[in-house]
Amino acid sequence: MADGKTKKVGIMGGTFDPIHVGHLILGEAAWRQFHLDEVWFLPAGNPPHKKNRAGRATDEQRVDMVQLAIQSNPHFVLSLIEMNPDGYSYTYRTLERLHSQYPDISWYFIMGADSLTDFDTWREPQRITDACQVVVATRNQMDDGEFQTLLEQRKSEFNHNFLRLDTPNLDISSAHLREMIRTEESIRYYTPDNVLQYIIKNRIYK
Ligand code: ATP
Ligand code: MG
């Protein structure tokens, strides 16, 4: 590899409450488009005041669901580096830790366009772009021109390349799935069957 790194790894961070096909499709699309070796899924820990809220999964359940969802994919990996038991983890810190732990890996941070919209409010965004390539997928029916403009805007603000992930608009969110489960609508095919079974068995999101 030109930068002397020997491996390329994608990072899919999120609360995954629950994980759904949108997350999985983004990971797979990034793996394919950028010739990644692996994609790591990093469920984020909840801070104490957000733990064990009614209608939400516990940290442990979210980790279990990610594990179930990715287990059939040999290049998807679960990482607990953001499962910080006492609160939020900051992306820049995670990336800097990963950098020093794995100096041979170049990192591709994968996000939806909603995250790029509020990227400048994230803690230390410049340190994030210093540490990785940022890969962005469209979301929420964002108009193509608007998406392109946002990518260009971030490029000039951070003097960094923001890469566009080539995916269709995937109209799905964890919030919508939680609402569907609460109102007893079927979420079959919105998440893998084994995750669906886990949600039913553990009566999550009721
Ligand atoms: P919630 O509704 O609880 O916010 P979510 O579906 O947005 O959940 P998150 O765990 O918040 O899922 O998202 C993790 C990352 O995945 C974010 O960068 C988000 O932009 C991206 N993402 C999630 N769903 C989609 C989707 N359908 N299309 C594109 N990006 C997505
Ligand atoms: Mg979200």
mmCIF file of C-alpha atoms and ligand atoms in Angstrom:
data_model
loop_
_atom_site.group_PDB
_atom_site.id
_atom_site.type_symbol
_atom_site.label_atom_id
_atom_site.label_comp_id
_atom_site.label_asym_id
_atom_site.label_seq_id
_atom_site.Cartn_x
_atom_site.Cartn_y
_atom_site.Cartn_z
ATOM 1 C CA MET A 1 0.000 0.000 0.000
ATOM 2 C CA ALA A 2 1.266 3.475 -0.889
ATOM 3 C CA ASP A 3 1.114 4.733 2.710
ATOM 4 C CA GLY A 4 3.135 1.767 3.948
ATOM 5 C CA LYS A 5 0.170 0.305 5.805
ATOM 6 C CA THR A 6 -0.546 -3.349 5.252
ATOM 7 C CA LYS A 7 -4.251 -3.554 5.991
ATOM 8 C CA LYS A 8 -7.373 -1.445 5.376
ATOM 9 C CA VAL A 9 -10.179 -1.591 7.927
ATOM 10 C CA GLY A 10 -13.588 0.078 7.908
ATOM 11 C CA ILE A 11 -15.185 1.281 11.124
ATOM 12 C CA MET A 12 -18.930 1.264 11.590
ATOM 13 C CA GLY A 13 -19.778 3.008 14.836
ATOM 14 C CA GLY A 14 -23.244 3.429 16.292
ATOM 15 C CA THR A 15 -25.609 2.674 19.104
ATOM 16 C CA PHE A 16 -27.132 -0.187 17.112
ATOM 17 C CA ASP A 17 -30.344 -0.087 19.138
ATOM 18 C CA PRO A 18 -31.091 -2.329 17.251
ATOM 19 C CA ILE A 19 -28.688 -3.062 14.409
ATOM 20 C CA HIS A 20 -30.519 -3.206 11.060
ATOM 21 C CA VAL A 21 -29.869 -3.935 7.384
ATOM 22 C CA GLY A 22 -28.928 -0.275 6.759
ATOM 23 C CA HIS A 23 -25.821 -0.689 8.951
ATOM 24 C CA LEU A 24 -24.956 -4.042 7.385
ATOM 25 C CA ILE A 25 -25.390 -2.813 3.807
ATOM 26 C CA LEU A 26 -23.167 0.217 4.501
ATOM 27 C CA GLY A 27 -20.441 -2.032 5.917
ATOM 28 C CA GLU A 28 -20.593 -4.422 2.992
ATOM 29 C CA ALA A 29 -20.691 -1.640 0.398
ATOM 30 C CA ALA A 30 -17.635 0.044 1.955
ATOM 31 C CA TRP A 31 -15.781 -3.279 2.079
ATOM 32 C CA ARG A 32 -16.408 -3.783 -1.619
ATOM 33 C CA GLN A 33 -15.954 -0.223 -2.884
ATOM 34 C CA PHE A 34 -12.739 0.545 -0.978
ATOM 35 C CA HIS A 35 -11.262 -2.977 -1.077
ATOM 36 C CA LEU A 36 -11.169 -3.176 2.702
ATOM 37 C CA ASP A 37 -9.811 -6.229 4.456
ATOM 38 C CA GLU A 38 -12.351 -6.039 7.279
ATOM 39 C CA VAL A 39 -15.137 -3.890 8.684
ATOM 40 C CA TRP A 40 -15.264 -3.513 12.446
ATOM 41 C CA PHE A 41 -18.569 -2.802 14.192
ATOM 42 C CA LEU A 42 -18.113 -0.647 17.302
ATOM 43 C CA PRO A 43 -21.219 -0.442 19.490
ATOM 44 C CA ALA A 44 -20.978 2.629 21.715
ATOM 45 C CA GLY A 45 -21.543 2.399 25.453
ATOM 46 C CA ASN A 46 -24.331 4.438 26.991
ATOM 47 C CA PRO A 47 -23.567 6.921 29.740
ATOM 48 C CA PRO A 48 -25.115 6.105 33.129
ATOM 49 C CA HIS A 49 -28.136 8.384 32.691
ATOM 50 C CA LYS A 50 -29.035 6.611 29.455
ATOM 51 C CA LYS A 51 -28.521 3.073 30.666
ATOM 52 C CA ASN A 52 -31.460 0.689 31.064
ATOM 53 C CA ARG A 53 -34.033 3.137 29.754
ATOM 54 C CA ALA A 54 -37.515 1.780 29.221
ATOM 55 C CA GLY A 55 -38.058 0.718 25.637
ATOM 56 C CA ARG A 56 -34.333 0.407 24.919
ATOM 57 C CA ALA A 57 -31.914 -2.487 24.848
ATOM 58 C CA THR A 58 -29.148 -2.820 27.432
ATOM 59 C CA ASP A 59 -25.494 -2.432 26.440
ATOM 60 C CA GLU A 60 -25.104 -6.195 26.645
ATOM 61 C CA GLN A 61 -28.139 -6.825 24.453
ATOM 62 C CA ARG A 62 -26.907 -4.367 21.803
ATOM 63 C CA VAL A 63 -23.565 -6.156 21.722
ATOM 64 C CA ASP A 64 -25.307 -9.542 21.421
ATOM 65 C CA MET A 65 -27.434 -8.255 18.530
ATOM 66 C CA VAL A 66 -24.397 -6.914 16.658
ATOM 67 C CA GLN A 67 -22.646 -10.223 17.144
ATOM 68 C CA LEU A 68 -25.653 -12.161 15.829
ATOM 69 C CA ALA A 69 -26.066 -9.838 12.857
ATOM 70 C CA ILE A 70 -22.464 -10.073 11.664
ATOM 71 C CA GLN A 71 -21.640 -13.692 12.498
ATOM 72 C CA SER A 72 -22.235 -15.077 9.015
ATOM 73 C CA ASN A 73 -19.900 -12.538 7.390
ATOM 74 C CA PRO A 74 -16.219 -13.527 7.581
ATOM 75 C CA HIS A 75 -14.909 -9.966 7.077
ATOM 76 C CA PHE A 76 -17.169 -8.341 9.689
ATOM 77 C CA VAL A 77 -15.693 -8.068 13.179
ATOM 78 C CA LEU A 78 -17.098 -6.957 16.543
ATOM 79 C CA SER A 79 -14.948 -4.526 18.539
ATOM 80 C CA LEU A 80 -15.784 -3.476 22.081
ATOM 81 C CA ILE A 81 -13.360 -0.554 22.104
ATOM 82 C CA GLU A 82 -16.253 1.954 22.372
ATOM 83 C CA MET A 83 -18.240 -0.087 24.895
ATOM 84 C CA ASN A 84 -17.036 2.144 27.656
ATOM 85 C CA PRO A 85 -19.056 1.228 30.767
ATOM 86 C CA ASP A 86 -19.031 4.729 32.231
ATOM 87 C CA GLY A 87 -20.200 6.783 29.355
ATOM 88 C CA TYR A 88 -19.802 8.184 25.889
ATOM 89 C CA SER A 89 -16.688 7.434 23.974
ATOM 90 C CA TYR A 90 -15.320 10.108 21.671
ATOM 91 C CA THR A 91 -14.585 9.066 18.127
ATOM 92 C CA TYR A 92 -11.293 10.954 17.959
ATOM 93 C CA ARG A 93 -10.049 9.166 21.068
ATOM 94 C CA THR A 94 -11.086 5.797 19.724
ATOM 95 C CA LEU A 95 -9.328 6.457 16.430
ATOM 96 C CA GLU A 96 -6.162 7.662 18.130
ATOM 97 C CA ARG A 97 -6.167 4.570 20.326
ATOM 98 C CA LEU A 98 -6.660 2.328 17.312
ATOM 99 C CA HIS A 99 -3.807 4.114 15.557
ATOM 100 C CA SER A 100 -1.339 3.421 18.291
ATOM 101 C CA GLN A 101 -2.574 -0.133 18.888
ATOM 102 C CA TYR A 102 -2.525 -1.059 15.195
ATOM 103 C CA PRO A 103 0.091 1.055 13.415
ATOM 104 C CA ASP A 104 -0.118 -1.085 10.250
ATOM 105 C CA ILE A 105 -3.796 -0.437 9.589
ATOM 106 C CA SER A 106 -5.292 2.423 7.598
ATOM 107 C CA TRP A 107 -8.779 3.308 8.821
ATOM 108 C CA TYR A 108 -11.982 4.140 6.936
ATOM 109 C CA PHE A 109 -14.660 5.613 9.161
ATOM 110 C CA ILE A 110 -18.113 4.886 7.703
ATOM 111 C CA MET A 111 -21.095 7.142 8.411
ATOM 112 C CA GLY A 112 -24.473 8.212 7.067
ATOM 113 C CA ALA A 113 -25.048 11.690 5.649
ATOM 114 C CA ASP A 114 -26.955 12.690 8.809
ATOM 115 C CA SER A 115 -23.724 12.219 10.757
ATOM 116 C CA LEU A 116 -21.801 14.274 8.194
ATOM 117 C CA THR A 117 -24.373 17.058 8.603
ATOM 118 C CA ASP A 118 -23.519 17.448 12.273
ATOM 119 C CA PHE A 119 -19.886 16.384 11.960
ATOM 120 C CA ASP A 120 -18.620 19.874 12.888
ATOM 121 C CA THR A 121 -20.328 19.557 16.277
ATOM 122 C CA TRP A 122 -18.459 16.347 17.076
ATOM 123 C CA ARG A 123 -15.622 16.571 19.583
ATOM 124 C CA GLU A 124 -12.278 17.363 17.847
ATOM 125 C CA PRO A 125 -13.408 16.685 14.263
ATOM 126 C CA GLN A 126 -9.995 17.699 12.902
ATOM 127 C CA ARG A 127 -8.354 14.947 14.938
ATOM 128 C CA ILE A 128 -10.859 12.507 13.437
ATOM 129 C CA THR A 129 -9.979 13.471 9.878
ATOM 130 C CA ASP A 130 -6.275 13.332 10.772
ATOM 131 C CA ALA A 131 -6.734 9.715 11.780
ATOM 132 C CA CYS A 132 -8.853 8.208 9.015
ATOM 133 C CA GLN A 133 -10.548 8.441 5.674
ATOM 134 C CA VAL A 134 -14.205 9.365 6.090
ATOM 135 C CA VAL A 135 -16.672 7.399 3.986
ATOM 136 C CA VAL A 136 -20.213 8.745 3.736
ATOM 137 C CA ALA A 137 -23.460 7.162 2.539
ATOM 138 C CA THR A 138 -26.539 9.097 1.551
ATOM 139 C CA ARG A 139 -29.454 9.126 3.989
ATOM 140 C CA ASN A 140 -32.938 10.547 4.571
ATOM 141 C CA GLN A 141 -33.632 11.029 0.859
ATOM 142 C CA MET A 142 -30.946 13.681 0.726
ATOM 143 C CA ASP A 143 -31.047 15.268 -2.693
ATOM 144 C CA ASP A 144 -28.012 14.329 -4.782
ATOM 145 C CA GLY A 145 -26.888 17.914 -5.325
ATOM 146 C CA GLU A 146 -27.281 18.677 -1.639
ATOM 147 C CA PHE A 147 -25.205 15.609 -0.718
ATOM 148 C CA GLN A 148 -22.445 16.581 -3.141
ATOM 149 C CA THR A 149 -22.432 20.154 -1.804
ATOM 150 C CA LEU A 150 -22.176 18.914 1.773
ATOM 151 C CA LEU A 151 -19.214 16.665 0.852
ATOM 152 C CA GLU A 152 -17.463 19.570 -0.883
ATOM 153 C CA GLN A 153 -18.138 21.876 2.062
ATOM 154 C CA ARG A 154 -16.625 19.420 4.533
ATOM 155 C CA LYS A 155 -13.666 18.825 2.210
ATOM 156 C CA SER A 156 -12.755 22.499 2.185
ATOM 157 C CA GLU A 157 -13.443 23.019 5.909
ATOM 158 C CA PHE A 158 -11.217 20.157 6.966
ATOM 159 C CA ASN A 159 -8.833 20.093 4.030
ATOM 160 C CA HIS A 160 -9.461 16.379 3.872
ATOM 161 C CA ASN A 161 -11.072 14.008 1.440
ATOM 162 C CA PHE A 162 -14.576 12.828 2.318
ATOM 163 C CA LEU A 163 -15.327 9.787 0.200
ATOM 164 C CA ARG A 164 -18.766 9.087 -1.136
ATOM 165 C CA LEU A 165 -20.079 5.598 -0.582
ATOM 166 C CA ASP A 166 -22.091 4.395 -3.505
ATOM 167 C CA THR A 167 -25.315 3.129 -1.886
ATOM 168 C CA PRO A 168 -29.000 3.723 -2.592
ATOM 169 C CA ASN A 169 -31.036 5.657 -0.043
ATOM 170 C CA LEU A 170 -31.851 3.088 2.631
ATOM 171 C CA ASP A 171 -34.954 4.323 4.341
ATOM 172 C CA ILE A 172 -34.524 2.636 7.688
ATOM 173 C CA SER A 173 -33.516 3.675 11.195
ATOM 174 C CA SER A 174 -33.295 2.053 14.607
ATOM 175 C CA ALA A 175 -35.772 4.625 15.927
ATOM 176 C CA HIS A 176 -38.318 3.538 13.347
ATOM 177 C CA LEU A 177 -37.755 -0.139 14.155
ATOM 178 C CA ARG A 178 -38.240 0.525 17.886
ATOM 179 C CA GLU A 179 -41.502 2.258 17.099
ATOM 180 C CA MET A 180 -42.633 -0.582 14.839
ATOM 181 C CA ILE A 181 -41.926 -3.162 17.541
ATOM 182 C CA ARG A 182 -43.736 -1.100 20.128
ATOM 183 C CA THR A 183 -46.803 -0.915 17.928
ATOM 184 C CA GLU A 184 -46.518 -4.623 17.023
ATOM 185 C CA GLU A 185 -45.715 -4.115 13.386
ATOM 186 C CA SER A 186 -43.493 -6.761 11.823
ATOM 187 C CA ILE A 187 -39.814 -5.831 11.396
ATOM 188 C CA ARG A 188 -39.029 -9.046 9.530
ATOM 189 C CA TYR A 189 -36.319 -8.452 6.876
ATOM 190 C CA TYR A 190 -35.382 -5.086 8.366
ATOM 191 C CA THR A 191 -32.875 -6.930 10.517
ATOM 192 C CA PRO A 192 -31.450 -10.473 10.226
ATOM 193 C CA ASP A 193 -33.724 -13.291 11.440
ATOM 194 C CA ASN A 194 -31.481 -14.218 14.354
ATOM 195 C CA VAL A 195 -31.609 -10.613 15.646
ATOM 196 C CA LEU A 196 -35.377 -10.589 15.243
ATOM 197 C CA GLN A 197 -35.638 -13.842 17.237
ATOM 198 C CA TYR A 198 -33.399 -12.378 19.947
ATOM 199 C CA ILE A 199 -35.567 -9.263 20.227
ATOM 200 C CA ILE A 200 -38.733 -11.350 20.509
ATOM 201 C CA LYS A 201 -37.263 -13.813 23.002
ATOM 202 C CA ASN A 202 -35.939 -11.055 25.257
ATOM 203 C CA ARG A 203 -39.000 -8.832 24.823
ATOM 204 C CA ILE A 204 -36.895 -5.808 23.927
ATOM 205 C CA TYR A 205 -38.474 -2.486 22.847
ATOM 206 C CA LYS A 206 -41.926 -3.336 24.211
HETATM 207 P P1 ATP B 1 -31.312 5.905 15.670
HETATM 208 O O1 ATP B 1 -32.574 5.983 14.882
HETATM 209 O O2 ATP B 1 -31.459 5.318 17.038
HETATM 210 O O3 ATP B 1 -30.480 7.163 15.652
HETATM 211 P P2 ATP B 1 -29.802 4.828 13.452
HETATM 212 O O4 ATP B 1 -30.589 3.958 12.556
HETATM 213 O O5 ATP B 1 -29.510 6.228 13.020
HETATM 214 O O6 ATP B 1 -30.409 4.784 14.913
HETATM 215 P P3 ATP B 1 -27.183 4.644 14.540
HETATM 216 O O7 ATP B 1 -26.683 3.554 15.421
HETATM 217 O O8 ATP B 1 -27.520 5.969 15.128
HETATM 218 O O9 ATP B 1 -28.456 4.059 13.735
HETATM 219 O O10 ATP B 1 -26.219 4.859 13.313
HETATM 220 C C1 ATP B 1 -24.874 4.512 13.217
HETATM 221 C C2 ATP B 1 -24.321 5.039 11.894
HETATM 222 O O11 ATP B 1 -25.004 4.418 10.797
HETATM 223 C C3 ATP B 1 -24.523 6.551 11.700
HETATM 224 O O12 ATP B 1 -23.363 7.082 11.060
HETATM 225 C C4 ATP B 1 -25.716 6.653 10.762
HETATM 226 O O13 ATP B 1 -25.648 7.795 9.965
HETATM 227 C C5 ATP B 1 -25.537 5.392 9.916
HETATM 228 N N1 ATP B 1 -26.814 4.873 9.410
HETATM 229 C C6 ATP B 1 -27.748 4.207 10.109
HETATM 230 N N2 ATP B 1 -28.780 3.872 9.340
HETATM 231 C C7 ATP B 1 -28.497 4.331 8.092
HETATM 232 C C8 ATP B 1 -29.195 4.311 6.848
HETATM 233 N N3 ATP B 1 -30.406 3.747 6.746
HETATM 234 N N4 ATP B 1 -28.603 4.891 5.784
HETATM 235 C C9 ATP B 1 -27.381 5.477 5.895
HETATM 236 N N5 ATP B 1 -26.673 5.523 7.047
HETATM 237 C C10 ATP B 1 -27.217 4.970 8.139
HETATM 238 MG MG MG B 2 -28.808 7.720 14.400
#
